[in-house]
Tab-separated table of C-alpha atoms in Angstrom:
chain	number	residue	atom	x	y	z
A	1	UNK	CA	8.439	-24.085	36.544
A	2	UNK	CA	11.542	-24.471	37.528
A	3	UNK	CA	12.818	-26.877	35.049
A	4	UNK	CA	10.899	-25.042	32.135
A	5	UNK	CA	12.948	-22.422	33.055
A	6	UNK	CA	15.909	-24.219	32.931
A	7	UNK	CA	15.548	-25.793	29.634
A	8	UNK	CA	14.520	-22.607	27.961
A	9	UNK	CA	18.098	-21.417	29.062
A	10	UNK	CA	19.628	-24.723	28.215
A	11	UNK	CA	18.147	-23.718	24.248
A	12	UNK	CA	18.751	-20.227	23.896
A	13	UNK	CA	22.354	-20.835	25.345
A	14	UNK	CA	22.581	-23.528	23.181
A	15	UNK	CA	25.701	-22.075	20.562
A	16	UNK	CA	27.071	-18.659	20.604
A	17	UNK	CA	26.979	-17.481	16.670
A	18	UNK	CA	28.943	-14.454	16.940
A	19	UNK	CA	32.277	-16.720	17.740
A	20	UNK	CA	31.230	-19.163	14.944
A	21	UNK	CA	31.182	-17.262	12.258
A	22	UNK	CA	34.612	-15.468	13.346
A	23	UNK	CA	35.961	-18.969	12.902
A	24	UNK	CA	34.474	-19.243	9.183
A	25	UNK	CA	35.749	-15.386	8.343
A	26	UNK	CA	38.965	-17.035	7.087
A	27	UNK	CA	37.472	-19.982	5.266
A	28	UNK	CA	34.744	-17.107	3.575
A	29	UNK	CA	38.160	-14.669	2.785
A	30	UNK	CA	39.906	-17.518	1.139
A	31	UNK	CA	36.767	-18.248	-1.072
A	32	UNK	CA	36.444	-14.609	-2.009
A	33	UNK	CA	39.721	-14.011	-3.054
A	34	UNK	CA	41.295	-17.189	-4.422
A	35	UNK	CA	40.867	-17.556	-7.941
A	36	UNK	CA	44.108	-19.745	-10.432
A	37	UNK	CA	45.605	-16.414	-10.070
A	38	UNK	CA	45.466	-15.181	-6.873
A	39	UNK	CA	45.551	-18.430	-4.148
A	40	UNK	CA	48.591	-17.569	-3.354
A	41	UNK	CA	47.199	-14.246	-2.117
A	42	UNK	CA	44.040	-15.661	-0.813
A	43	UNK	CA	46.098	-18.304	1.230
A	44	UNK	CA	48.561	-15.838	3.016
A	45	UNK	CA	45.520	-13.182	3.700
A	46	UNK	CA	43.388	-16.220	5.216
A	47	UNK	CA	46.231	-16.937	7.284
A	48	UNK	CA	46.383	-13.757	8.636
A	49	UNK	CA	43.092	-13.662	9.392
A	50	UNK	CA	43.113	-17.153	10.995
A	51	UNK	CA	46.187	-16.284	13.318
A	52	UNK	CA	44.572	-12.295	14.620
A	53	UNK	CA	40.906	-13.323	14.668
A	54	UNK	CA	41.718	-16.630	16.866
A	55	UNK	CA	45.079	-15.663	18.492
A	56	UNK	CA	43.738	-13.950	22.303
A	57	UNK	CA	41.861	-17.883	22.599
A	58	UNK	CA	45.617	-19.511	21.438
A	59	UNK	CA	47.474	-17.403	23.608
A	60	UNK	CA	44.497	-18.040	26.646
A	61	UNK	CA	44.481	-22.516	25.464
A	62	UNK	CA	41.858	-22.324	23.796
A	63	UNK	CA	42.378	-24.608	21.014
A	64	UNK	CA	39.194	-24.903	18.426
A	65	UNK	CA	39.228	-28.050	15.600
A	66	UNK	CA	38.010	-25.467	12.751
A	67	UNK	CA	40.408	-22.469	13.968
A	68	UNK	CA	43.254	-25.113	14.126
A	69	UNK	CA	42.738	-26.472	10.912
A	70	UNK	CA	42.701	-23.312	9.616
A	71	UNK	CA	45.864	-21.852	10.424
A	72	UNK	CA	47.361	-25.489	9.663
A	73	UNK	CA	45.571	-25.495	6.005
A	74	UNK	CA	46.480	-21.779	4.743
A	75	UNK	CA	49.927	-22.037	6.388
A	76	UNK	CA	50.819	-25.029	3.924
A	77	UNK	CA	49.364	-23.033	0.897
A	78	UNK	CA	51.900	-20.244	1.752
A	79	UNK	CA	54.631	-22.328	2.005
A	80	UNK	CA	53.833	-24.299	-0.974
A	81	UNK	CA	53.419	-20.931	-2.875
A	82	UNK	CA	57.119	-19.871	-1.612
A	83	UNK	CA	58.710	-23.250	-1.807
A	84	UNK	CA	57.541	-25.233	-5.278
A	85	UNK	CA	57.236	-23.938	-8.495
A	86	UNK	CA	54.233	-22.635	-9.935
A	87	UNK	CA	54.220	-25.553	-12.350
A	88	UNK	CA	53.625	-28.143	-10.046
A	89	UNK	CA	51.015	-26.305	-8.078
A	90	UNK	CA	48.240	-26.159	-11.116
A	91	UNK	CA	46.315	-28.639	-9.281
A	92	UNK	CA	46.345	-26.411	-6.281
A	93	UNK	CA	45.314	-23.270	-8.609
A	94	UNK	CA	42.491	-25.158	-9.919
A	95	UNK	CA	40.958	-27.161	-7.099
A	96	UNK	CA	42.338	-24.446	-4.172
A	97	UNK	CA	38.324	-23.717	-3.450
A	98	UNK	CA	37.251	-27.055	-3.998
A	99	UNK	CA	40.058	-28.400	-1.220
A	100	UNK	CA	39.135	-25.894	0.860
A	101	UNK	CA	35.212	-25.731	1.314
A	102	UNK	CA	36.078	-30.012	1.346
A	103	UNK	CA	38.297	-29.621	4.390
A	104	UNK	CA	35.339	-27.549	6.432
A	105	UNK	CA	33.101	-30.038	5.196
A	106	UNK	CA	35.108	-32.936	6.813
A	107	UNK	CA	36.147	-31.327	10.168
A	108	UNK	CA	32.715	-30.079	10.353
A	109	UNK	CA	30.863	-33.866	9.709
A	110	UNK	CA	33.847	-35.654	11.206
A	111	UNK	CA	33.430	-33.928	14.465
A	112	UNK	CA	30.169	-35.325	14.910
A	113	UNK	CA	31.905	-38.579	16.287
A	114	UNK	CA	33.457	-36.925	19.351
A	115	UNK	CA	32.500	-33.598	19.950
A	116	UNK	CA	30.528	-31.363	17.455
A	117	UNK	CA	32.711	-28.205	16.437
A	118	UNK	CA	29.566	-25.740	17.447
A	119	UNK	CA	29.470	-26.981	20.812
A	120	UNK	CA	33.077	-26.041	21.289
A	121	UNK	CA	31.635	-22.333	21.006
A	122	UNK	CA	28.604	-23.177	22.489
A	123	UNK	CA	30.392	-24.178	25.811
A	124	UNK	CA	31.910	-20.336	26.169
A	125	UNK	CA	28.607	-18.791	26.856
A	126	UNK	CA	26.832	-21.574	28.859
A	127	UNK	CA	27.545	-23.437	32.181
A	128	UNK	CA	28.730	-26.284	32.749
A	129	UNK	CA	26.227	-28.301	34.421
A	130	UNK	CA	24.221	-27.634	30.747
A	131	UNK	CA	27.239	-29.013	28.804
A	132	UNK	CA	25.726	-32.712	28.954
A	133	UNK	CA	22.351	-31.997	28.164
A	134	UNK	CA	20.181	-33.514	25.960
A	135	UNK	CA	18.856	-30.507	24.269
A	136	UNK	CA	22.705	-28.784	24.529
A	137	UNK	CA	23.916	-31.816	22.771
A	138	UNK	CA	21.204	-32.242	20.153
A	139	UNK	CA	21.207	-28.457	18.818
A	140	UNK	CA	24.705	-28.512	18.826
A	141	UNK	CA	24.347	-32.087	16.573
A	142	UNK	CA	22.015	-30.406	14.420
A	143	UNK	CA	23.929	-26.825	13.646
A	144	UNK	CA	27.312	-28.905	13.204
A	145	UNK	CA	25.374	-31.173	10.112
A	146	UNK	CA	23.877	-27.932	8.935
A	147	UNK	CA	27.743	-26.275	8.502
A	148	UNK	CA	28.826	-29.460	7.548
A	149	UNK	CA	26.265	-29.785	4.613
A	150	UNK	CA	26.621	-26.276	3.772
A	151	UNK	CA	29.734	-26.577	2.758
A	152	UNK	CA	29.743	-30.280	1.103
A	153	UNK	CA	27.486	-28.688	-1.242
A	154	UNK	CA	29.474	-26.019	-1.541
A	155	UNK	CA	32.440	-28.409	-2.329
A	156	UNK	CA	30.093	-29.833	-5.106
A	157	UNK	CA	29.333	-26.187	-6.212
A	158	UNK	CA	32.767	-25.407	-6.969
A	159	UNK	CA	33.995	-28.139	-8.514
A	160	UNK	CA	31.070	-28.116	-10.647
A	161	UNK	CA	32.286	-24.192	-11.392
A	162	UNK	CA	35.496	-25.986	-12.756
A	163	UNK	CA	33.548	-28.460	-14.877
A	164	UNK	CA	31.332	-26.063	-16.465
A	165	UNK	CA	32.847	-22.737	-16.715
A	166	UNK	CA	30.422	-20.360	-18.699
A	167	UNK	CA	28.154	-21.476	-15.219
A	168	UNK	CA	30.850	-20.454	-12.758
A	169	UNK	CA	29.418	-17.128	-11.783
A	170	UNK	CA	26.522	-19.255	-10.322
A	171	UNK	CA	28.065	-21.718	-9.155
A	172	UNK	CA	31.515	-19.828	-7.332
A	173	UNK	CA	28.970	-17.082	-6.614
A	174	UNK	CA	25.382	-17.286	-5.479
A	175	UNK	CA	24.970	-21.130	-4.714
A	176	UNK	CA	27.683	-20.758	-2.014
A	177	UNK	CA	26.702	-17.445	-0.501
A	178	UNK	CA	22.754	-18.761	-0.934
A	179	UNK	CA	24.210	-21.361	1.157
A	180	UNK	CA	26.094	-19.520	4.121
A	181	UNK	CA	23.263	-16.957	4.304
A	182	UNK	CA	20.761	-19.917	5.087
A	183	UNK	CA	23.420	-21.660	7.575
A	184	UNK	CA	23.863	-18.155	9.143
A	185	UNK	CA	20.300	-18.010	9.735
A	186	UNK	CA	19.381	-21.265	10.369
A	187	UNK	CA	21.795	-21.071	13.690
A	188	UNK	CA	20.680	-18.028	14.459
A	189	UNK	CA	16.697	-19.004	14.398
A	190	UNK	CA	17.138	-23.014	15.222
A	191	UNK	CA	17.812	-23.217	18.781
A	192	UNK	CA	14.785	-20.815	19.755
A	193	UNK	CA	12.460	-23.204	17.227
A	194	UNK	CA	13.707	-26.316	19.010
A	195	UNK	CA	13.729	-24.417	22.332
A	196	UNK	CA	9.703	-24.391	21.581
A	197	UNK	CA	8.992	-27.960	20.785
A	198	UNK	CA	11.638	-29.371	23.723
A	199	UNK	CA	10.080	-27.490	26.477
């Protein structure tokens, strides 16, 4: 009983969501907003958000790979938008979603070699001894490929927004919030469902 116990806690601990999705807030502002005639906007309000919604955990150490790359990412884009002219920035204007929804994709994917970016959350509202777990370290596997894949095809959505414009309210619209709303409640739901079969 003991152990069933344990492993039930081990699954429902497994990520904390709330922290997540404060992470992706600047990532989801940038999308919103940027447009060819407003990144520059987009960029500097991202930024902003990066910098006050992750700033207590900087000032505390606590240094997350998505929140980093973040306020790395929009900080060029401002500086670019103050520093070059306009002129040589169209390929920023017309691929800045496309580069950006690419980036999460790739932090996301490429942290599944050394430490999935969920479990960096997941660690803040579990204990220790559960942090080298089987079932901590496969949900966290799984929700970081879910992100991940969420936003390759929303990488692929956008571009394809550039490449066929009279189709760009579907595809700079509804494909990519169709696809955070299911990654939203796939991490919400997943651990709990895996909870069931693992126990």
């Amino acid at each position: 009983m003991a152990q069933q116990a344990k492993a039930k806690a081990q699954a429902r601990k497994a990520v904390s969501t709330g922290s997540v999705f404060f992470s992706f807030a600047p990532w989801i502002v940038f999308g919103v907003v940027a447009s060819p005639s407003t990144w520059e906007y987009a960029a500097l309000a991202a930024l902003i958000a990066a910098i006050v919604l992750s700033g207590q955990d900087l000032l505390h150490g606590k240094l997350r790979i998505l929140d980093m790359t973040g306020i790395v990412f929009f900080a060029v884009l401002s500086v670019l938008a103050l520093a070059v002219h306009r002129g040589q920035l169209v390929w920023v204007e017309t691929y800045a979603q496309v580069i950006s929804n690419g980036l999460v994709a790739a932090v996301a994917l490429g942290s599944l070699f050394f430490d999935p970016f969920t479990a960096q959350y997941a660690r803040e509202s579990t204990p220790p001894d559960v942090w080298d777990t089987p079932v901590f370290t496969h949900i966290n596997k799984v929700l970081t490929a879910v992100w991940g894949g969420a936003f390759a095809l929303m990488t692929l959505s956008t571009y394809l927004a550039i490449r066929f414009p009279s189709q760009d309210d579907w595809f700079n619209w509804v494909v990519p919030i169709a696809l955070l709303v299911w990654a939203v409640k796939f991490t919400q739901r997943y651990p709990e469902s895996y909870k069931a079969r693992a126990v």
